[in-house]
Coordinates of C-alpha atoms in Angstrom, one line a residue:
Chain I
X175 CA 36.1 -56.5 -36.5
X176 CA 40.3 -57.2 -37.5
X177 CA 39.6 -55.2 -40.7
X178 CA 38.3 -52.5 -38.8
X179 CA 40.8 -49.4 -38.4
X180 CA 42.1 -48.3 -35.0
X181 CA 39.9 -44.8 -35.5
X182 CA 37.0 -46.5 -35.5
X183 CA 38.0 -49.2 -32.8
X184 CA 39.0 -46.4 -30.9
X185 CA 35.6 -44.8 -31.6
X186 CA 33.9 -47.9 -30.1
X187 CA 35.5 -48.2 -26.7
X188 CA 35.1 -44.5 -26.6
X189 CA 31.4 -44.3 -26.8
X190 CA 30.9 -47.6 -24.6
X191 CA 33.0 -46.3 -22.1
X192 CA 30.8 -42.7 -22.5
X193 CA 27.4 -45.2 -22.1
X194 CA 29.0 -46.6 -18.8
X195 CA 30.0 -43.2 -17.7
X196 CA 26.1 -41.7 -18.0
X197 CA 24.6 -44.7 -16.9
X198 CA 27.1 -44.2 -13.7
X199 CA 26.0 -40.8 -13.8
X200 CA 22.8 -40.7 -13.8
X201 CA 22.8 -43.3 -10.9
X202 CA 24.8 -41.3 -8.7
X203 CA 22.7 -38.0 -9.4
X204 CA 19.7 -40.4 -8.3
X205 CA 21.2 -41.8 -5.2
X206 CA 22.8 -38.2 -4.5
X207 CA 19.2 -36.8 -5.0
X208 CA 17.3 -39.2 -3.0
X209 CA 19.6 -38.7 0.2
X210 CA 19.3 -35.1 0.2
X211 CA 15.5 -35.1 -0.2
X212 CA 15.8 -37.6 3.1
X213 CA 17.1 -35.2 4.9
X214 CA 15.2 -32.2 2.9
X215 CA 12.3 -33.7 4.0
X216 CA 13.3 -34.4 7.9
X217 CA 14.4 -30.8 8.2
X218 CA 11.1 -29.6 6.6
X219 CA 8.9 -31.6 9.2
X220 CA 11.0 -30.7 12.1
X221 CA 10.7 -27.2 10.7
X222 CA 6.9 -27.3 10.4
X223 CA 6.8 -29.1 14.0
X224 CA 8.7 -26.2 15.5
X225 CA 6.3 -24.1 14.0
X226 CA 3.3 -26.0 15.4
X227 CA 4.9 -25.6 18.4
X228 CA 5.4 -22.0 18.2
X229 CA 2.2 -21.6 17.4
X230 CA 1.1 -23.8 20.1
X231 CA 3.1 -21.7 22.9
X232 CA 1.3 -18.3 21.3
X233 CA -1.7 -20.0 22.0
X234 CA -1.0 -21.2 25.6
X235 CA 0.5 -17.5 26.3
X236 CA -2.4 -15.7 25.3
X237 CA -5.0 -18.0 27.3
X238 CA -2.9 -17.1 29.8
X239 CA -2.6 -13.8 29.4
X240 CA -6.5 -13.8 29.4
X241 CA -7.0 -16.0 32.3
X242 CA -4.7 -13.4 34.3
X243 CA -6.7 -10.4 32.9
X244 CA -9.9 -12.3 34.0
X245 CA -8.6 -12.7 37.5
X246 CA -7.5 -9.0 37.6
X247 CA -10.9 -8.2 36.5
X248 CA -12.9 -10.6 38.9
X249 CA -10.4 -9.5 42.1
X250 CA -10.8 -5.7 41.5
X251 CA -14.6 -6.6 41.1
X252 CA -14.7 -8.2 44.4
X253 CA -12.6 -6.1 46.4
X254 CA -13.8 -2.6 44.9
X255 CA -17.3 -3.2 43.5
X256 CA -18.5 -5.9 46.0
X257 CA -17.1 -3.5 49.0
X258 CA -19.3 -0.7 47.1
X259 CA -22.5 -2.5 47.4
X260 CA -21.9 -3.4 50.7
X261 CA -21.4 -0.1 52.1
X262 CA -24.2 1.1 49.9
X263 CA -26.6 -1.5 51.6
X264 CA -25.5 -0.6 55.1
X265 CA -25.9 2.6 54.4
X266 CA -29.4 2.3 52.9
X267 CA -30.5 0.3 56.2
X268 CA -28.8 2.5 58.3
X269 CA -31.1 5.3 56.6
X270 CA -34.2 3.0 57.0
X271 CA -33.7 2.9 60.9
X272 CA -33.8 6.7 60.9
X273 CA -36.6 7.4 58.6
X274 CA -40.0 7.4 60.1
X275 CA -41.6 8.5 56.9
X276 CA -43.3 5.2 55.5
X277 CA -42.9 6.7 51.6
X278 CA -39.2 7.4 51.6
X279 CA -38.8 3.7 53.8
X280 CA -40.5 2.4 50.9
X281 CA -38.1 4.1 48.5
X282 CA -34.9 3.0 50.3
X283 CA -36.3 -0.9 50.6
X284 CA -36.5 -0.4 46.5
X285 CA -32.6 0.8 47.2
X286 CA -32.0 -2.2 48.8
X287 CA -33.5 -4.2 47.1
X288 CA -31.4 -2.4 44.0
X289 CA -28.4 -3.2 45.8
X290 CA -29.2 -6.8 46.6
X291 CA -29.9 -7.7 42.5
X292 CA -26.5 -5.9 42.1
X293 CA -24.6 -8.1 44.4
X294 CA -26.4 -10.9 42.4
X295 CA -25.4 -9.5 39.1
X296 CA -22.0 -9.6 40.5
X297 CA -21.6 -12.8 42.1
X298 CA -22.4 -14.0 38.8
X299 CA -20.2 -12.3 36.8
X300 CA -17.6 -13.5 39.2
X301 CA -18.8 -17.3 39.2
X302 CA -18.4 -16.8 34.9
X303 CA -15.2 -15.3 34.9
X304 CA -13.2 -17.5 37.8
X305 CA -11.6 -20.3 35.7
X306 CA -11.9 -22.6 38.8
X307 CA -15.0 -23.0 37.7
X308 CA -14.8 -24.1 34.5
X309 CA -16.0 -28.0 35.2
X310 CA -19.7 -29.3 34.7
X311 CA -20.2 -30.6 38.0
X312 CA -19.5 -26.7 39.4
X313 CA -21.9 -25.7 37.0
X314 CA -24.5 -28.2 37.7
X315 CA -24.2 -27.1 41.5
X316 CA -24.3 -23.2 40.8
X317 CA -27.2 -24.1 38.4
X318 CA -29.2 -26.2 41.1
X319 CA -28.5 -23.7 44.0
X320 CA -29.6 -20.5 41.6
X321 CA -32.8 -22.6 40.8
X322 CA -33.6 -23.0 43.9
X323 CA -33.2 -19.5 45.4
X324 CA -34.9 -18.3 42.2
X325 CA -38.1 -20.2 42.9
X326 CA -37.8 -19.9 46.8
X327 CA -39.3 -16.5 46.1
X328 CA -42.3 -17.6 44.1
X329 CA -44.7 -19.9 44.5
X330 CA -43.5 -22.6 42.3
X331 CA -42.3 -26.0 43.9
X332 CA -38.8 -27.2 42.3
X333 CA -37.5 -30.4 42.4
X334 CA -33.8 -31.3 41.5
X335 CA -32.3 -34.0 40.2
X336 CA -28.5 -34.6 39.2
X337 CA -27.4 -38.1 37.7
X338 CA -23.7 -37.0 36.7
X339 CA -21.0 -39.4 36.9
X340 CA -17.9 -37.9 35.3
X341 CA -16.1 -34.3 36.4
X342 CA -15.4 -32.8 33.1
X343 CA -13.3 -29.4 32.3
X344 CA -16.0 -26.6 29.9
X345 CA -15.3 -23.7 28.7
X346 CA -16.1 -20.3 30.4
X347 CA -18.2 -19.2 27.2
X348 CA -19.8 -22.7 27.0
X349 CA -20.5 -22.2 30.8
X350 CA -22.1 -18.8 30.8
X351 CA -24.0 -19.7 27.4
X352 CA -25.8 -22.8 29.4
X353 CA -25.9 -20.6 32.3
X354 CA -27.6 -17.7 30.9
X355 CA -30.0 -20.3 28.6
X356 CA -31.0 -21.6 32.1
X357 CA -31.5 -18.0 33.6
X358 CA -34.2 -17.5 30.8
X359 CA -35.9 -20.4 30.6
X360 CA -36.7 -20.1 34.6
X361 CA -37.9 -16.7 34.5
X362 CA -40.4 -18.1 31.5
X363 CA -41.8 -20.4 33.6
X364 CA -41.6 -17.6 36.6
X365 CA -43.6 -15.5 33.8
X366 CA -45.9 -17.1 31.9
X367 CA -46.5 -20.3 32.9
X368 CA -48.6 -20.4 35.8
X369 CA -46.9 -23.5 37.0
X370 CA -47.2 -24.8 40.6
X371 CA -44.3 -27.3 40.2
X372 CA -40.9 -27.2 38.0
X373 CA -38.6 -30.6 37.6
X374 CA -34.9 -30.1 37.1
X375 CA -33.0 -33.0 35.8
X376 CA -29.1 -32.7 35.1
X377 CA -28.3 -36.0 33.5
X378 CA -24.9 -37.4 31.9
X379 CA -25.2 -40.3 29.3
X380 CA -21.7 -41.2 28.2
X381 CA -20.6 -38.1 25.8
X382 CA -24.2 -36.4 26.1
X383 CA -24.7 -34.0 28.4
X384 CA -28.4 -33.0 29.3
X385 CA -30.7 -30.8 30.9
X386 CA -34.5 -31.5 31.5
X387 CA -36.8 -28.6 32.5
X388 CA -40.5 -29.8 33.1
X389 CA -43.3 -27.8 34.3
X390 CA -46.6 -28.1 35.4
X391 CA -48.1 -25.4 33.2
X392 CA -50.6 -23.7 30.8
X393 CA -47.9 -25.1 28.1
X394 CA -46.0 -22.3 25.5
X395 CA -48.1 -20.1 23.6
X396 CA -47.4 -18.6 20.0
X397 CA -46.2 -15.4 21.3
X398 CA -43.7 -17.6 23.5
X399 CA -42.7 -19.7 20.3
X400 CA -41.9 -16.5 18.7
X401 CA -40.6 -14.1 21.7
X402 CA -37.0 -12.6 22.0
X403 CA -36.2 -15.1 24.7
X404 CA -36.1 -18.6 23.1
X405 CA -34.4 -16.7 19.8
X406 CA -31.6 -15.4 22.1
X407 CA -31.6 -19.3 24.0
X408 CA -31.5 -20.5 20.1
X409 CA -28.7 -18.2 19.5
X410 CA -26.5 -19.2 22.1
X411 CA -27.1 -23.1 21.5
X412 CA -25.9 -22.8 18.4
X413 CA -23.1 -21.0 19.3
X414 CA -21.8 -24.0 21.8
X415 CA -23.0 -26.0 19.6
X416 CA -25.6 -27.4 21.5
X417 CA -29.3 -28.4 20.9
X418 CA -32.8 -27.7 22.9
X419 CA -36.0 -28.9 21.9
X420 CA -39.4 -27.6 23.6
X421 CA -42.5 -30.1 23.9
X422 CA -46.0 -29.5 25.0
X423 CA -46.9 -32.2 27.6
X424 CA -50.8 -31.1 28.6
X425 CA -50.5 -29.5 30.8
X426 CA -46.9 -28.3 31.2
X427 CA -43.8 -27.7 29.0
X428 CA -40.9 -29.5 28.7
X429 CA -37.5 -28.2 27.5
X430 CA -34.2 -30.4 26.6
X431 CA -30.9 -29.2 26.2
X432 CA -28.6 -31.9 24.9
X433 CA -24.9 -31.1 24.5
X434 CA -22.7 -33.7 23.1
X435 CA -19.1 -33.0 25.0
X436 CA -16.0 -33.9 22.5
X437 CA -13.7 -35.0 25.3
Chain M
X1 CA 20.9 -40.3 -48.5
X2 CA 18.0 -42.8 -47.7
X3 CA 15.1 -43.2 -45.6
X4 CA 15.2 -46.6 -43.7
X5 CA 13.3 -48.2 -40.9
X6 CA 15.2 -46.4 -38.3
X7 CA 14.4 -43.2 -39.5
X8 CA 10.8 -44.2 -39.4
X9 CA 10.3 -45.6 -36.2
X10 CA 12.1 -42.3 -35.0
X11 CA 9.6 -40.0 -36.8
X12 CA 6.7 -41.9 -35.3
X13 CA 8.1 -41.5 -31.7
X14 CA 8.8 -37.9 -32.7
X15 CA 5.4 -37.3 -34.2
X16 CA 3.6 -38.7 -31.2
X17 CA 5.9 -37.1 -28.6
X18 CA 4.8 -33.9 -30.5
X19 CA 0.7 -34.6 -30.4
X20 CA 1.0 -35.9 -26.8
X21 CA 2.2 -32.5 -26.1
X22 CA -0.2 -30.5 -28.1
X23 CA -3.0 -32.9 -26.6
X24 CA -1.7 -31.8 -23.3
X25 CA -1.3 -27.7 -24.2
X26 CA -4.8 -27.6 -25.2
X27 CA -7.1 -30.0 -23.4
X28 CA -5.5 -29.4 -19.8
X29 CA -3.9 -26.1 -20.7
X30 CA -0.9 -27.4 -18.3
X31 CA 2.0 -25.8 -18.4
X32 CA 4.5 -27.4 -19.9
X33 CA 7.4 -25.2 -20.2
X34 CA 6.9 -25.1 -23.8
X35 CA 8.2 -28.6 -24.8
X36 CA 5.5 -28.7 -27.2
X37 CA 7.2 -25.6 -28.8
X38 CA 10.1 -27.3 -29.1
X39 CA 8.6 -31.0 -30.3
X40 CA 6.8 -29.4 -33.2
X41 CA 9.9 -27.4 -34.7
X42 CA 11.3 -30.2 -34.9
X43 CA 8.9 -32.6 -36.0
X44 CA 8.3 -29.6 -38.6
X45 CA 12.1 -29.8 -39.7
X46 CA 12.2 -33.3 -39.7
X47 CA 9.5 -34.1 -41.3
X48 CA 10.6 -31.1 -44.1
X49 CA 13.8 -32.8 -44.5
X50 CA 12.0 -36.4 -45.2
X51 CA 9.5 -34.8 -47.4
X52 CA 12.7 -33.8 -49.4
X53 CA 15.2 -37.0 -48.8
X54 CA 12.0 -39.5 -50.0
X55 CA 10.9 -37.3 -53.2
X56 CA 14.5 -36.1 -53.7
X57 CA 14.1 -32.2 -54.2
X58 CA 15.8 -30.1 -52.4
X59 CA 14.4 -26.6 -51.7
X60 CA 16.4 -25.7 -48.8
X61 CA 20.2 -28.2 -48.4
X62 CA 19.8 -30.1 -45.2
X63 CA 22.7 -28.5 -43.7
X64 CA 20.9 -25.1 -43.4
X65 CA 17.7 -27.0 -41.3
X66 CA 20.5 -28.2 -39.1
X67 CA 22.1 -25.2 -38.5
X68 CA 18.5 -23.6 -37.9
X69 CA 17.9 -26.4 -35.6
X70 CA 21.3 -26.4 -33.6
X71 CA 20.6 -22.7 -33.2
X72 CA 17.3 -23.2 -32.3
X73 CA 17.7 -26.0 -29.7
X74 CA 20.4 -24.3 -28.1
X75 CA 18.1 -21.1 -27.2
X76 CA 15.3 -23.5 -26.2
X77 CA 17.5 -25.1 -23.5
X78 CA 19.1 -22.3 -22.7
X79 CA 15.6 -20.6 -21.9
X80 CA 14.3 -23.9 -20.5
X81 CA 17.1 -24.1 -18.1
X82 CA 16.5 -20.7 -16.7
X83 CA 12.7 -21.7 -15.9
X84 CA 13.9 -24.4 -13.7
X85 CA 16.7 -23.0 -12.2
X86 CA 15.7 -19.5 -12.1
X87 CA 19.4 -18.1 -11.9
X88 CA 19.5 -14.7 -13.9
X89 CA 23.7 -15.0 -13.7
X90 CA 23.8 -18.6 -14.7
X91 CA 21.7 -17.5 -17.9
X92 CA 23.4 -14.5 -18.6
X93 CA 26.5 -16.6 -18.7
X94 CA 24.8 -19.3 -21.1
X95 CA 23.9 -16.7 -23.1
X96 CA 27.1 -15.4 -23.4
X97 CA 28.4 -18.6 -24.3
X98 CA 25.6 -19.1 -27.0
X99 CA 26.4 -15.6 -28.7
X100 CA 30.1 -16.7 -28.6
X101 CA 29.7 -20.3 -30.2
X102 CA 27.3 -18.6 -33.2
X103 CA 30.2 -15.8 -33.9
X104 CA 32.4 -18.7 -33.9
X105 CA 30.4 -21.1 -36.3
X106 CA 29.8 -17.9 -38.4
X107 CA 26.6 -19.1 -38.9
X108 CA 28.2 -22.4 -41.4
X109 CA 24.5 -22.7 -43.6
X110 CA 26.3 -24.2 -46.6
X111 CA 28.6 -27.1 -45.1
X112 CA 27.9 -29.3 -42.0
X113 CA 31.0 -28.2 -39.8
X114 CA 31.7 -31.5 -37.6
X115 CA 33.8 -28.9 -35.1
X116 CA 30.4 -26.3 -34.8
X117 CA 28.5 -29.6 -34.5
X118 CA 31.2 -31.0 -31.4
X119 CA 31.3 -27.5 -29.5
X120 CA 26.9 -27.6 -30.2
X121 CA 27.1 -31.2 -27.8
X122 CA 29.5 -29.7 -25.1
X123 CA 27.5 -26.6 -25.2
X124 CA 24.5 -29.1 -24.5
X125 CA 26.0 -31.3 -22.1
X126 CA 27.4 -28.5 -19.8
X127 CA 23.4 -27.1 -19.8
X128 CA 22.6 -30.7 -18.2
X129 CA 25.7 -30.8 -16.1
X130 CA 24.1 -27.4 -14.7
X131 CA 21.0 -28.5 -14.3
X132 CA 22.3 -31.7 -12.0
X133 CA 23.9 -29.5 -10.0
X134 CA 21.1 -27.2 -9.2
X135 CA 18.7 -30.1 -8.5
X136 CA 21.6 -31.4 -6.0
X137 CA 21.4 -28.0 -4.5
X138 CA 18.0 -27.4 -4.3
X139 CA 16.5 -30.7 -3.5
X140 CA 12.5 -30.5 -4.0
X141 CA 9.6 -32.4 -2.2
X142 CA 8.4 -34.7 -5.3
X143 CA 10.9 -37.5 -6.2
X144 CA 13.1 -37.7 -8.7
X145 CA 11.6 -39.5 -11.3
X146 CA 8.4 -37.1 -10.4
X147 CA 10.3 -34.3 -12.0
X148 CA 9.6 -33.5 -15.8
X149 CA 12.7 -32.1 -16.4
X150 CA 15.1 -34.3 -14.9
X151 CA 13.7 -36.8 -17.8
X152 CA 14.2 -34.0 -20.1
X153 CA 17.9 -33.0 -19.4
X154 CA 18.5 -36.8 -18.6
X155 CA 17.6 -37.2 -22.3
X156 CA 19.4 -34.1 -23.4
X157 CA 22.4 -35.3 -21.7
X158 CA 22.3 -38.7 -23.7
X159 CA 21.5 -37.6 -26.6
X160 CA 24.4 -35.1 -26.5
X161 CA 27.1 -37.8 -25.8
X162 CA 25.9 -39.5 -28.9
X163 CA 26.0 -36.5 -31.0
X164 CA 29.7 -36.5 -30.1
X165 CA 29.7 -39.8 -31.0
X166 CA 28.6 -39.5 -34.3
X167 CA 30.2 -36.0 -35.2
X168 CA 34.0 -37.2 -33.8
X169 CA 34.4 -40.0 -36.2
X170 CA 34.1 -37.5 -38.6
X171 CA 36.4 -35.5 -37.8
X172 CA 38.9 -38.2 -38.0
X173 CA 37.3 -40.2 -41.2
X174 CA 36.1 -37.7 -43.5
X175 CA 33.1 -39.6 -44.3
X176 CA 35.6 -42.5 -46.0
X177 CA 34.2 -45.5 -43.8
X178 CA 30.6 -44.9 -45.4
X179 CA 29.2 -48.5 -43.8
X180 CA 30.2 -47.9 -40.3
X181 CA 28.9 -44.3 -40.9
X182 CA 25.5 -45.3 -42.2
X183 CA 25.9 -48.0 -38.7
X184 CA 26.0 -44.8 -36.5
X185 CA 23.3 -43.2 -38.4
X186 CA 21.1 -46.2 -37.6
X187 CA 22.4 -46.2 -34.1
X188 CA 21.9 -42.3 -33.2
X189 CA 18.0 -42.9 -34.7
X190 CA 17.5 -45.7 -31.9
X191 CA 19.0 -42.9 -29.1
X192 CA 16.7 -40.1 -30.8
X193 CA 13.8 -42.4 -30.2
X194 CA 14.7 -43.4 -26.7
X195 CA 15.1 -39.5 -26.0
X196 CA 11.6 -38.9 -27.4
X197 CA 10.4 -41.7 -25.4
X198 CA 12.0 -39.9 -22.4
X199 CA 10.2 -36.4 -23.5
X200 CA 7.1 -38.7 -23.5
X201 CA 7.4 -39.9 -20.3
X202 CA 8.3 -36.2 -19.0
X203 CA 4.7 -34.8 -20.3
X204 CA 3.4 -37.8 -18.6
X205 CA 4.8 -36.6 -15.3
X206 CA 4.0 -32.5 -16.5
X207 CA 0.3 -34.0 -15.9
X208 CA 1.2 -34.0 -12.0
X209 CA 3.5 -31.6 -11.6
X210 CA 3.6 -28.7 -9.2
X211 CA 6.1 -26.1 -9.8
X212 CA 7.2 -25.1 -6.5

């Protein structure tokens, strides 16, 4: 290397010193690079979870903004259209007491009667929309007393049974879905079944919710298999995501409604 | 001028660098921001330019493929830069700088100017420089080493302070010290395949990548 000339010794250090200097470079850009995407990164998920959160509030805002309307809705239904039927019923039994004619006393007991599956109507409608009733063990009660005041008028027997443990919050949809299942499935067995005796059986097994309808019937026919009714309880099963099953137990029907809760 | 091991090994590296690429272009059909464009001109010029050193013709002189190929890399990095920066003003100005430099060589096809040849490795080291500082600003989700063309401009960047490295001496030699010269020579063929091995390693990772 002594017989080297300074250019070229010169030339050396130079491109040693020029290795050091990238190798240093590159480093730095690395450790430079990796710091920022740190942060990068923290910002970006603090970003996305103020956005989730956003989101989150939107939701919340318009449940509430529904719940409010639904409470509107259900007060002005009380106050106005409850205080309508009322009057309207008074007045119809007011008329009855003055009409001797048996005919038009006929006619005004149909107005009456009219007015009494009104108020019905609407005490339902109210039940589905108030949001203090969105729990199972409210709906199992409503369920039980409609049942029984349903077949108080007929000659069918009902028994009731409730084996619930655990208070749980449902949906209003999920509540008038089971609601309205159960409303069709009694006047069935009001209908065509010919039963003498009905069982009701609420039950709660851990995460499974169920309903047991037994009666003492002619059992379901084709034409039942195949009606509007059990396609529309079908319908709305599946939209709650719920199951039913219907079995022929000679003599008698039974119907199961399982629904497995995710809470 | 002979051909010696070093120049082999770097032809191999070169040659499969190039059909790793063209494997990649046409059995994935993954973007690759045209790298394989780039590997096969210059496994084309290369490989030209043995063809002529090892049966000692010469159809073309060698310093007209390397002014083609100076030329030629410059506008693919230049163009390359833009797709991953995506700065219109930054590649106007490149460009301008580009047009300036081949006024200035006056387009030298009959002698190897070492000055063209310095000014061609700053030009190329102040694309990486560039680069670094854009990937500083805009830091991405994948890491670092995830990135295809921070290997690519890493290797740029080397390969660039060694071009200097070998062009400088001459400036101040005049091709007297022909041993340490031909020592250079061998020692910019190791860099050249190390920055093919780097290109290698940056299709690897265009395999993965997501431009976002």
């Amino acid at each position: 290397m002594n017989e080297l000339p300074i250019d070229i010794k010169l030339t050396y250090i130079v491109a040693i010193t020029l290795v050091f200097f990238f190798v240093l470079f590159i480093i730095f850009v690395v450790v430079l690079y990796n710091r920022k995407q740190i942060l990068f990164l923290k910002e970006k998920q603090l970003a996305e979870a103020e956005h989730q959160n956003q989101l989150l509030q939107k939701e919340l805002d318009r449940q509430k903004s529904v719940h409010n309307e639904r409470e509107r809705i259900s007060h002005d239904m009380h106050d106005d259209l409850g205080a309508g039927i009322s009057a309207l019923k008074l007045q119809a039994e007011f008329l009855k007491k003055k009409l001797s004619d048996e005919s038009l006393q006929e006619d005004v007991d149909d107005l009456l009667k009219t007015s009494e599956d009104l108020n019905l109507s609407m005490r339902e409608m109210l039940w589905s929309l108030n949001k203090n009733n969105d729990t199972i063990f409210n709906f199992v009660d409503y369920t039980a007393i409609y049942a029984e005041n349903f077949f108080r008028k007929t000659s069918i027997a009902i028994s009731i049974k409730k084996n619930m443990n655990e208070n749980f919050e449902i949906s209003s949809e999920m509540r008038r879905n089971l609601f309205l299942c159960m409303k069709e499935v009694f006047n069935n067995i009001y209908k065509h079944s010919h039963a003498k005796k009905v069982h009701l059986i609420f039950e709660q097994q851990e995460n499974l919710f169920k309903i047991q309808i037994e009666d003492n019937g002619i059992g379901i026919t084709e034409n039942i298999e195949h009606g509007n009714g059990l396609r529309n309880i079908q319908k709305r099963m599946q939209e709650i995501h719920a199951t039913y099953s219907i079995t022929n137990n000679k003599p008698g029907t039974g119907i199961t409604i399982e629904w497995a809760n995710p809470n | 001028m002979q051909i010696n091991l070093f120049d082999i090994l770097y032809y191999i590296v070169l040659s499969l660098a190039t059909l790793f690429s063209l494997f990649l272009f046409l059995k994935y059909k993954k973007k690759n921001d045209f790298i394989f464009l780039y590997l096969f001109i210059n496994w084309l010029i290369e490989g030209l330019l043995y063809v002529q050193i090892y049966f000692s013709f010469e159809v073309i002189t060698i310093h007209k493929y390397y002014t083609f190929l100076d030329i030629f890399t410059m506008s693919f990095f230049t163009y390359y830069l833009y797709l991953q920066i995506n700065n219109k003003k930054i590649f106007y100005f490149f460009i301008i700088m580009f047009g300036t430099y081949l006024f200035a060589c006056e387009f030298h096809f009959n002698s190897i100017n070492s000055f063209n040849e310095v000014v061609f490795s700053f030009y190329l080291i102040i694309l990486s420089i560039i680069y670094y500082i854009n990937l500083l600003t805009d830091v991405k989700v994948q890491k670092i080493f995830e990135i295809p063309s921070f290997w690519i401009f890493s290797a740029i960047l080397m390969w660039s302070i060694f071009y200097l490295f070998r062009y400088i001496p001459r400036l101040y030699l005049h091709n007297q010290e022909e041993r340490f010269m031909n020592n250079i020579r061998n020692l910019f063929q190791i860099i050249n395949v190390i920055t093919y091995s780097a290109f290698i390693i940056a299709l690897l990772k265009y395999k993965n990548y997501n431009h976002e």
